[in-house]
Amino acid sequence: MGTAVGAAVAGVVVNRILTARRRNLWPMSTVTQDGRRPRWHVVTVNRPPEEVAPGGRLPEPLAKLGDQVEVQVNRAVGDRGTALAARLRHEPTGVVGTAARVAGTDPRQQVRLALRESKMLLETGEILQPDKPGTVKHTITGKPLDLAISRARGEGRL
Amino acid sequence: MRALCWEGVNELAVEEVPDPQLQNKQDMIIKVKLSATCGSDLHLVDGYIPAMRAGDVIGHEFLGEVVETGPEVRKHRVGDRVVVCSVIACGRCWFCEQGLFSCCDNGNTNPGIPEMMWGQSPAGIFGYSHAMGGFKGSHAEYVRVPYADRGAFTVPDGVDDATALFASDAAPTGYMGADLGEVKAGDVVAVWGAGGVGQMAAQSAMLKGAARVIVIDRFDYRLDMAAHHLGVETLNYEETDIDGELRERSDGRGPDVCIEAVGMEAHTPNPVAYRWEQLKQQTRVLELDRPHALRQAIMVCRKGGMVYVLGVFAGWIDKFPMGALMNKGLTMRSAQQHGERYIPMLLERMSRGEFKTAHLMTHPMPLSEGARGYDLFKHKKDGCVRAVFYPDGDGRVTRG
Ligand SMILES: NC(=O)c1ccc[n+]([C@@H]2O[C@H](COP(=O)([O-])OP(=O)(O)OC[C@H]3O[C@@H](n4cnc5c(N)ncnc54)[C@H](O)[C@@H]3O)[C@@H](O)[C@H]2O)c1
Ligand SMILES: [Zn+2]
Ligand SMILES: [Zn+2]
């Protein structure tokens, strides 16, 4: 119980993997609480840490984000696999952030997408694709929903 | 191919749509033989489930034949007769491993929409809005089935189509109500709603050993059907006082388990109160769901009892009797159905003649009559319990 504890990651390679007997120190929360840094986005992956980041290599969708994000790979609370967490080094804020969100260029959307896709790959072996073509009828009233659908894989509370 | 599409509130039409394609290695394509209407569809038709787009193919309870398999499908072969769970789940995430298939983390391709509505994203569902993944439904000639080894089940030879069809949705939903509602031998169980779901819940409660199972509705043809096919007791709430009857029939305690199989468009017997509930729902702000049956279930349930909500709700409700729930020590549970957990067992029971479903198919009809089928089903006309569509030109419906 509780071997691989924290791995702070820059870009593609897990730089250091710490080991400890007990995880009484949740490595993410201490930094988040300063209220100034972007928050961590976390998914629980139902696989052991050795499979999530074998030899320190991150799952492909996260690795692709490179230096934009810090990544942590921890044994999940309650031994439920692995907590895979990512945090942007810089997040757009205010009007710029909102505009990026609508335009689909918000890096937070890419982080959520990368985490979700990593989890799917690790748990099921592939990334579930939506039915294609999606909407075939484009109407004026359907526009807001079309926009929401096109962002739905990278949006949410994750 | 031809498919029945949602075109707007109360607007359905059969249209030409693109054929489905394999999108993932674990997918397969099914040629649909039978596809049933479900009470859940009425919430879409009536416009209470958000995130529907004109042209969306609806339908989620279906049976058919495998016509194409992805390279990683192991369990099924072209030509297999399969019934498919309405819920799309991966079978390998933590939730699936707990048997909470409708809470699957990987079955919904649009998780951002439900996360904003409900905090977390449940699994995908065929033909059930873009909040549930935007997957095309089964009221069509063909349908793509993701995670095919997990969600599709070969129908045993001895089980006819009309029986196996309901292993997709109504039967496992009802079974879940009795199972997770923790019905025990000797219990008094009350079920609100005598539709397909309520009837299956009532049957499941009997199988779990309930001493009395009482089904409540206002349509006598549905109540008679439940009494005739399943041997349960019935109550017409327009003709009797439900609270008083249930107390009497449970020796003054109230039912041990109350199963709500009505959902967000419940009818309220008092016409003024009914109109008021409808008005509140129309505002979308005061309440999104009409909960009359749920309130009643909470009020009559015995102390320390269980209320299991099978009926679909989408948003929020007004006048939820929290005081009754809290002070009587009730447990309330709910879920979209965890079908993958029950379907193999149900097919097994069906093959032994222990689980009856075929009587629900009151109106088999060609897909081209889809809109008429929904009209009969929605307005409870002509003794309709479930209209079931088969592709045009294919009139072979086998019934036991
Ligand atoms: N949890 C799930 O996974 C799941 C699966 C399938 C269906 N459902 C839901 O179950 C519900 C029932 O589905 P169905 O296919 O049986 O629908 P249905 O429309 O055939 O039946 C609903 C029945 O409820 C009755 N009813 C309405 N108001 C009532 C009241 N106040 N008291 C008692 N009965 C009342 C109606 O007269 C009708 O007979 C729907 O909300 C549907 O969305 C849930
Ligand atoms: Zn259904
Ligand atoms: Zn899953």
Coordinates of C-alpha atoms in Angstrom, one line a residue, chain B:
Chain B
M1 CA -30.9 4.3 -44.3
R2 CA -34.3 5.2 -42.8
A3 CA -34.6 6.4 -39.2
L4 CA -37.1 8.0 -36.9
C5 CA -35.7 11.5 -35.9
W6 CA -36.6 14.1 -33.3
E7 CA -37.3 17.3 -35.2
G8 CA -38.5 19.5 -32.3
V9 CA -40.9 19.3 -29.4
N10 CA -43.7 16.9 -30.4
E11 CA -42.3 16.5 -33.9
L12 CA -41.0 13.2 -35.1
A13 CA -40.4 12.1 -38.7
V14 CA -38.9 9.2 -40.5
E15 CA -36.0 10.4 -42.6
E16 CA -33.1 9.3 -44.7
V17 CA -29.9 9.6 -42.6
P18 CA -26.3 8.4 -43.2
D19 CA -25.6 4.8 -42.4
P20 CA -23.6 4.3 -39.2
Q21 CA -19.9 3.4 -39.5
L22 CA -17.5 1.6 -37.2
Q23 CA -15.7 4.4 -35.3
N24 CA -13.7 2.3 -32.8
K25 CA -12.1 -1.1 -32.8
Q26 CA -14.5 -2.3 -30.1
D27 CA -17.6 -1.3 -32.1
M28 CA -20.1 -3.3 -34.1
I29 CA -23.0 -2.5 -36.4
I30 CA -26.3 -4.1 -35.7
K31 CA -29.2 -4.5 -38.2
V32 CA -32.1 -3.6 -36.0
K33 CA -34.9 -6.1 -35.9
L34 CA -37.1 -4.6 -33.1
S35 CA -36.8 -1.3 -31.4
A36 CA -39.2 -0.2 -28.7
T37 CA -40.7 3.0 -27.5
C38 CA -39.9 3.8 -23.8
G39 CA -41.3 6.3 -21.4
S40 CA -37.9 8.0 -21.4
D41 CA -38.5 8.9 -25.0
L42 CA -41.6 10.8 -24.1
H43 CA -39.5 13.2 -22.0
L44 CA -37.5 13.9 -25.2
V45 CA -40.5 14.2 -27.4
D46 CA -42.1 16.6 -24.9
G47 CA -39.0 18.7 -24.8
Y48 CA -37.9 18.2 -21.2
I49 CA -34.5 16.6 -21.9
P50 CA -32.1 19.3 -22.9
A51 CA -29.5 19.0 -25.6
M52 CA -31.6 17.5 -28.4
R53 CA -30.9 18.6 -32.0
A54 CA -33.2 18.5 -34.9
G55 CA -32.4 15.3 -36.9
D56 CA -31.3 13.2 -33.8
V57 CA -32.2 9.6 -34.2
I58 CA -34.1 8.4 -31.1
G59 CA -34.7 4.9 -29.7
H60 CA -32.7 2.9 -27.1
E61 CA -34.4 -0.5 -26.5
F62 CA -33.5 -2.8 -29.3
L63 CA -32.6 -6.2 -30.6
G64 CA -31.0 -7.1 -33.9
E65 CA -28.4 -9.0 -35.9
V66 CA -24.7 -8.3 -36.0
V67 CA -23.7 -7.3 -39.5
E68 CA -20.2 -5.9 -38.9
T69 CA -17.6 -6.2 -36.1
G70 CA -14.6 -4.1 -35.3
P71 CA -11.2 -5.9 -35.1
E72 CA -11.3 -6.0 -31.3
V73 CA -14.8 -7.4 -30.8
R74 CA -14.2 -10.9 -29.4
K75 CA -17.6 -12.0 -28.1
H76 CA -19.7 -11.6 -31.2
R77 CA -19.8 -12.8 -34.8
V78 CA -21.6 -11.5 -37.9
G79 CA -25.0 -13.1 -37.8
D80 CA -25.4 -13.3 -34.0
R81 CA -28.8 -12.3 -32.6
V82 CA -28.1 -9.8 -29.9
V83 CA -30.0 -7.6 -27.4
V84 CA -28.1 -4.4 -26.6
C85 CA -28.2 -2.6 -23.3
S86 CA -29.6 1.0 -23.6
V87 CA -26.7 2.3 -21.5
I88 CA -23.2 2.6 -23.1
A89 CA -20.5 1.6 -20.6
C90 CA -16.9 0.6 -20.9
G91 CA -17.0 -2.3 -18.4
R92 CA -13.5 -1.4 -17.1
C93 CA -13.6 1.8 -15.2
W94 CA -14.0 1.8 -11.4
F95 CA -17.7 2.5 -11.7
C96 CA -18.3 -0.4 -14.1
E97 CA -16.3 -2.6 -11.8
Q98 CA -18.7 -1.7 -9.0
G99 CA -21.6 -2.7 -11.2
L100 CA -22.6 1.0 -11.5
F101 CA -22.6 0.8 -15.3
S102 CA -24.8 3.8 -15.9
C103 CA -22.2 5.8 -14.0
C104 CA -19.4 4.7 -16.4
D105 CA -16.6 7.2 -16.8
N106 CA -15.9 6.4 -20.4
G107 CA -19.3 5.9 -22.1
N108 CA -20.2 9.5 -22.7
T109 CA -18.4 11.4 -25.5
N110 CA -19.8 14.8 -24.3
P111 CA -18.9 14.8 -20.6
G112 CA -18.7 18.6 -20.5
I113 CA -22.5 18.9 -20.9
P114 CA -23.7 16.7 -18.0
E115 CA -20.8 17.9 -15.8
M116 CA -22.1 21.5 -16.1
M117 CA -25.7 20.3 -15.4
W118 CA -25.1 17.7 -12.7
G119 CA -21.6 18.0 -11.5
Q120 CA -20.4 14.6 -12.9
S121 CA -21.0 12.9 -16.2
P122 CA -23.0 9.6 -16.3
A123 CA -22.6 7.0 -19.1
G124 CA -23.8 7.3 -22.6
I125 CA -27.3 6.2 -23.7
F126 CA -28.4 5.4 -27.3
G127 CA -30.6 8.1 -28.8
Y128 CA -30.9 10.1 -25.7
S129 CA -29.6 13.6 -26.3
H130 CA -26.2 15.1 -26.6
A131 CA -26.0 15.3 -22.8
M132 CA -25.8 11.5 -22.9
G133 CA -23.2 11.3 -25.7
G134 CA -25.2 12.2 -28.8
F135 CA -25.2 8.5 -29.9
K136 CA -27.6 7.7 -32.7
G137 CA -30.7 5.8 -31.5
S138 CA -32.1 2.4 -32.6
H139 CA -35.3 3.5 -34.4
A140 CA -33.3 3.0 -37.5
E141 CA -32.3 0.2 -39.9
Y142 CA -28.8 0.0 -38.5
V143 CA -27.1 1.2 -35.3
R144 CA -23.5 1.5 -34.1
V145 CA -22.8 -0.3 -30.8
P146 CA -19.7 1.0 -29.0
Y147 CA -18.0 -1.4 -26.5
A148 CA -19.8 -4.2 -28.2
D149 CA -18.4 -7.0 -26.0
R150 CA -19.7 -5.2 -22.9
G151 CA -23.1 -3.9 -24.0
A152 CA -24.4 -6.5 -26.5
F153 CA -25.6 -10.0 -25.4
T154 CA -26.3 -13.0 -27.5
V155 CA -29.9 -14.1 -27.2
P156 CA -30.3 -17.8 -26.2
D157 CA -32.0 -19.8 -28.9
G158 CA -35.1 -20.6 -26.9
V159 CA -35.9 -16.9 -26.3
D160 CA -38.1 -15.2 -28.9
D161 CA -37.4 -11.7 -30.1
A162 CA -40.4 -10.1 -28.4
T163 CA -39.3 -11.4 -25.0
A164 CA -35.6 -10.7 -25.4
L165 CA -36.1 -7.2 -26.7
F166 CA -37.1 -5.9 -23.2
A167 CA -33.8 -7.3 -21.7
S168 CA -32.4 -4.1 -23.3
D169 CA -34.0 -1.6 -21.0
A170 CA -37.4 -2.1 -19.3
A171 CA -36.6 -5.5 -17.7
P172 CA -33.1 -4.6 -16.2
T173 CA -34.5 -1.2 -15.1
G174 CA -37.3 -2.8 -13.2
Y175 CA -35.0 -5.4 -11.8
M176 CA -32.6 -2.8 -10.6
G177 CA -35.5 -1.1 -8.7
A178 CA -36.2 -4.3 -6.8
D179 CA -32.6 -5.3 -6.4
L180 CA -31.0 -2.0 -5.3
G181 CA -34.3 -1.1 -3.6
E182 CA -33.4 -4.1 -1.4
V183 CA -36.7 -5.9 -1.6
K184 CA -36.7 -8.8 0.8
A185 CA -38.9 -11.8 1.4
G186 CA -42.1 -10.7 3.1
D187 CA -41.9 -7.0 2.1
V188 CA -44.8 -5.0 0.9
V189 CA -43.8 -3.2 -2.2
A190 CA -45.7 -0.4 -3.9
V191 CA -44.9 0.6 -7.5
W192 CA -46.0 3.8 -9.1
G193 CA -46.6 3.5 -12.8
A194 CA -47.9 0.5 -14.7
G195 CA -45.9 1.1 -17.8
G196 CA -43.2 -1.3 -19.0
V197 CA -40.8 -0.2 -16.3
G198 CA -43.3 -0.3 -13.4
Q199 CA -44.5 -3.8 -14.5
M200 CA -41.0 -5.1 -14.7
A201 CA -40.2 -3.7 -11.3
A202 CA -43.3 -5.3 -9.9
Q203 CA -42.4 -8.7 -11.4
S204 CA -38.9 -8.4 -10.1
A205 CA -40.2 -7.6 -6.6
M206 CA -42.3 -10.8 -6.7
L207 CA -39.2 -12.8 -7.7
K208 CA -37.3 -11.3 -4.8
G209 CA -40.0 -12.8 -2.5
A210 CA -42.1 -9.7 -1.7
A211 CA -45.3 -10.8 0.2
R212 CA -47.4 -8.1 -1.6
V213 CA -46.7 -6.1 -4.7
I214 CA -49.2 -3.3 -5.4
V215 CA -49.0 -1.4 -8.7
I216 CA -50.5 2.1 -8.9
D217 CA -51.7 3.9 -12.1
R218 CA -54.9 5.5 -13.5
F219 CA -55.2 3.5 -16.7
D220 CA -57.2 0.3 -16.0
Y221 CA -56.0 -1.4 -19.2
R222 CA -52.4 -1.2 -17.8
L223 CA -53.4 -2.2 -14.3
D224 CA -55.4 -5.2 -15.7
M225 CA -52.4 -6.2 -17.8
A226 CA -50.1 -6.2 -14.7
A227 CA -52.7 -8.2 -12.7
H228 CA -53.2 -10.7 -15.5
H229 CA -49.7 -11.3 -16.6
L230 CA -47.8 -10.8 -13.4
G231 CA -50.3 -11.6 -10.7
V232 CA -49.8 -8.4 -8.7
E233 CA -52.3 -6.3 -6.9
T234 CA -53.4 -3.0 -8.4
L235 CA -54.8 0.4 -7.4
N236 CA -56.3 3.1 -9.6
Y237 CA -55.3 6.4 -8.0
E238 CA -58.3 8.2 -9.5
E239 CA -60.7 5.8 -7.8
T240 CA -59.2 5.4 -4.4
D241 CA -57.1 7.1 -1.7
I242 CA -53.6 5.7 -2.2
D243 CA -52.3 6.6 1.2
G244 CA -55.2 4.9 3.0
E245 CA -55.1 1.8 0.8
L246 CA -51.4 1.3 1.1
R247 CA -51.6 1.7 4.9
E248 CA -54.3 -0.9 5.1
R249 CA -52.5 -3.3 2.8
S250 CA -49.3 -3.0 4.9
D251 CA -51.0 -3.5 8.3
G252 CA -50.7 0.2 9.0
R253 CA -47.0 0.6 8.5
G254 CA -46.7 1.8 4.9
P255 CA -44.9 -0.1 2.2
D256 CA -41.4 -1.3 3.0
V257 CA -40.1 -0.4 -0.5
C258 CA -41.7 2.2 -2.8
I259 CA -40.6 2.1 -6.4
E260 CA -41.3 5.2 -8.5
A261 CA -41.6 4.3 -12.2
V262 CA -43.3 7.4 -13.5
G263 CA -40.7 10.1 -13.8
M264 CA -40.6 13.8 -14.5
E265 CA -44.0 14.1 -16.2
A266 CA -46.1 12.6 -13.5
H267 CA -49.8 13.2 -13.6
T268 CA -51.5 14.8 -10.5
P269 CA -55.1 13.7 -9.8
N270 CA -56.4 17.1 -8.7
P271 CA -56.9 19.0 -12.0
V272 CA -56.0 22.4 -10.5
A273 CA -52.8 21.0 -8.9
Y274 CA -51.9 19.3 -12.1
R275 CA -52.3 22.5 -14.1
W276 CA -50.1 24.3 -11.5
E277 CA -47.4 21.7 -11.8
Q278 CA -47.5 22.0 -15.6
L279 CA -47.2 25.8 -15.4
K280 CA -44.3 25.6 -13.1
Q281 CA -42.6 23.1 -15.4
Q282 CA -43.2 25.4 -18.4
T283 CA -41.2 28.2 -16.7
R284 CA -38.2 25.8 -16.5
V285 CA -37.2 27.9 -13.5
L286 CA -39.7 27.0 -10.8
E287 CA -39.2 23.3 -11.5
L288 CA -38.1 21.3 -14.5
D289 CA -39.7 18.0 -13.4
R290 CA -43.2 17.2 -12.1
P291 CA -42.8 14.9 -9.1
H292 CA -46.3 14.0 -7.9
A293 CA -45.7 10.3 -7.7
L294 CA -42.3 10.8 -6.0
R295 CA -43.8 13.0 -3.3
Q296 CA -46.5 10.5 -2.7
A297 CA -44.0 7.6 -2.5
I298 CA -42.0 9.5 0.2
M299 CA -45.1 10.4 2.2
V300 CA -46.5 6.8 2.3
C301 CA -43.3 4.9 2.7
R302 CA -42.9 3.2 6.1
K303 CA -40.4 4.5 8.6
G304 CA -36.9 3.4 7.7
G305 CA -38.1 2.3 4.3
M306 CA -36.6 2.6 0.8
V307 CA -37.8 4.8 -2.0
Y308 CA -36.2 3.7 -5.3
V309 CA -36.6 6.2 -8.2
L310 CA -36.6 4.6 -11.6
G311 CA -38.5 7.4 -13.3
V312 CA -36.2 9.8 -15.2
F313 CA -35.7 13.3 -13.8
A314 CA -33.5 15.9 -15.5
G315 CA -33.4 19.0 -13.4
W316 CA -35.0 20.2 -10.2
I317 CA -38.3 19.8 -8.5
D318 CA -40.5 21.9 -6.2
K319 CA -41.9 20.9 -2.8
F320 CA -39.6 17.9 -2.2
P321 CA -40.8 16.5 1.2
M322 CA -37.4 16.5 2.8
G323 CA -38.9 16.6 6.2
A324 CA -40.7 13.3 5.7
L325 CA -37.5 11.7 4.2
M326 CA -35.4 12.9 7.1
N327 CA -37.7 12.4 10.0
K328 CA -38.9 8.9 8.9
G329 CA -35.3 7.8 8.3
L330 CA -35.9 6.9 4.7
T331 CA -33.3 5.9 2.2
M332 CA -33.7 7.2 -1.4
R333 CA -31.7 5.7 -4.2
S334 CA -31.9 6.1 -8.0
A335 CA -30.1 5.5 -11.2
Q336 CA -30.2 5.2 -14.9
Q337 CA -30.3 1.4 -15.3
H338 CA -27.1 -0.6 -14.7
G339 CA -28.3 -3.0 -17.4
E340 CA -25.0 -4.9 -18.0
R341 CA -25.2 -6.1 -14.4
Y342 CA -28.6 -7.9 -14.9
I343 CA -29.0 -8.7 -18.6
P344 CA -27.3 -12.1 -18.6
M345 CA -29.3 -13.3 -15.6
L346 CA -32.5 -11.9 -17.1
L347 CA -31.9 -13.7 -20.5
E348 CA -31.3 -16.9 -18.5
R349 CA -34.6 -16.5 -16.6
M350 CA -36.4 -15.7 -19.8
S351 CA -35.1 -18.9 -21.4
R352 CA -36.5 -20.8 -18.4
G353 CA -39.8 -18.9 -18.8
E354 CA -39.4 -17.2 -15.4
F355 CA -39.5 -13.6 -16.6
K356 CA -42.3 -12.3 -18.7
T357 CA -41.9 -9.4 -21.0
A358 CA -43.5 -10.1 -24.4
H359 CA -46.9 -8.8 -23.4
L360 CA -45.5 -5.3 -23.2
M361 CA -45.3 -5.2 -27.0
T362 CA -48.9 -4.2 -27.6
H363 CA -48.3 -2.4 -31.0
P364 CA -45.7 -3.9 -33.3
M365 CA -45.5 -1.7 -36.5
P366 CA -43.2 -0.8 -39.3
L367 CA -40.7 2.0 -38.7
S368 CA -42.4 4.2 -41.2
E369 CA -45.3 4.5 -38.8
G370 CA -43.0 5.7 -36.0
A371 CA -44.8 9.0 -35.4
R372 CA -48.1 7.2 -35.1
G373 CA -46.6 4.7 -32.7
Y374 CA -45.4 7.5 -30.4
D375 CA -48.9 9.2 -30.6
L376 CA -50.5 5.9 -29.4
F377 CA -47.9 5.4 -26.7
K378 CA -47.8 9.0 -25.4
H379 CA -51.5 9.4 -25.2
K380 CA -52.1 5.9 -23.9
K381 CA -54.5 5.2 -26.8
D382 CA -55.8 1.8 -28.0
G383 CA -54.4 -0.1 -25.0
C384 CA -50.8 0.8 -25.9
V385 CA -48.1 -0.1 -23.5
R386 CA -45.1 -0.2 -25.9
A387 CA -45.2 0.4 -29.6
V388 CA -42.3 -1.6 -31.2
F389 CA -40.9 -0.8 -34.6
Y390 CA -39.4 -3.2 -37.2
P391 CA -37.8 -2.1 -40.4
D392 CA -40.3 -1.7 -43.2
G393 CA -40.9 -4.8 -45.3
D394 CA -39.8 -7.0 -42.4
G395 CA -42.9 -8.2 -40.7
R396 CA -41.5 -11.2 -38.9
V397 CA -42.0 -10.6 -35.2
T398 CA -41.6 -13.8 -33.2
R399 CA -43.5 -14.1 -30.0
G400 CA -43.5 -17.0 -27.6

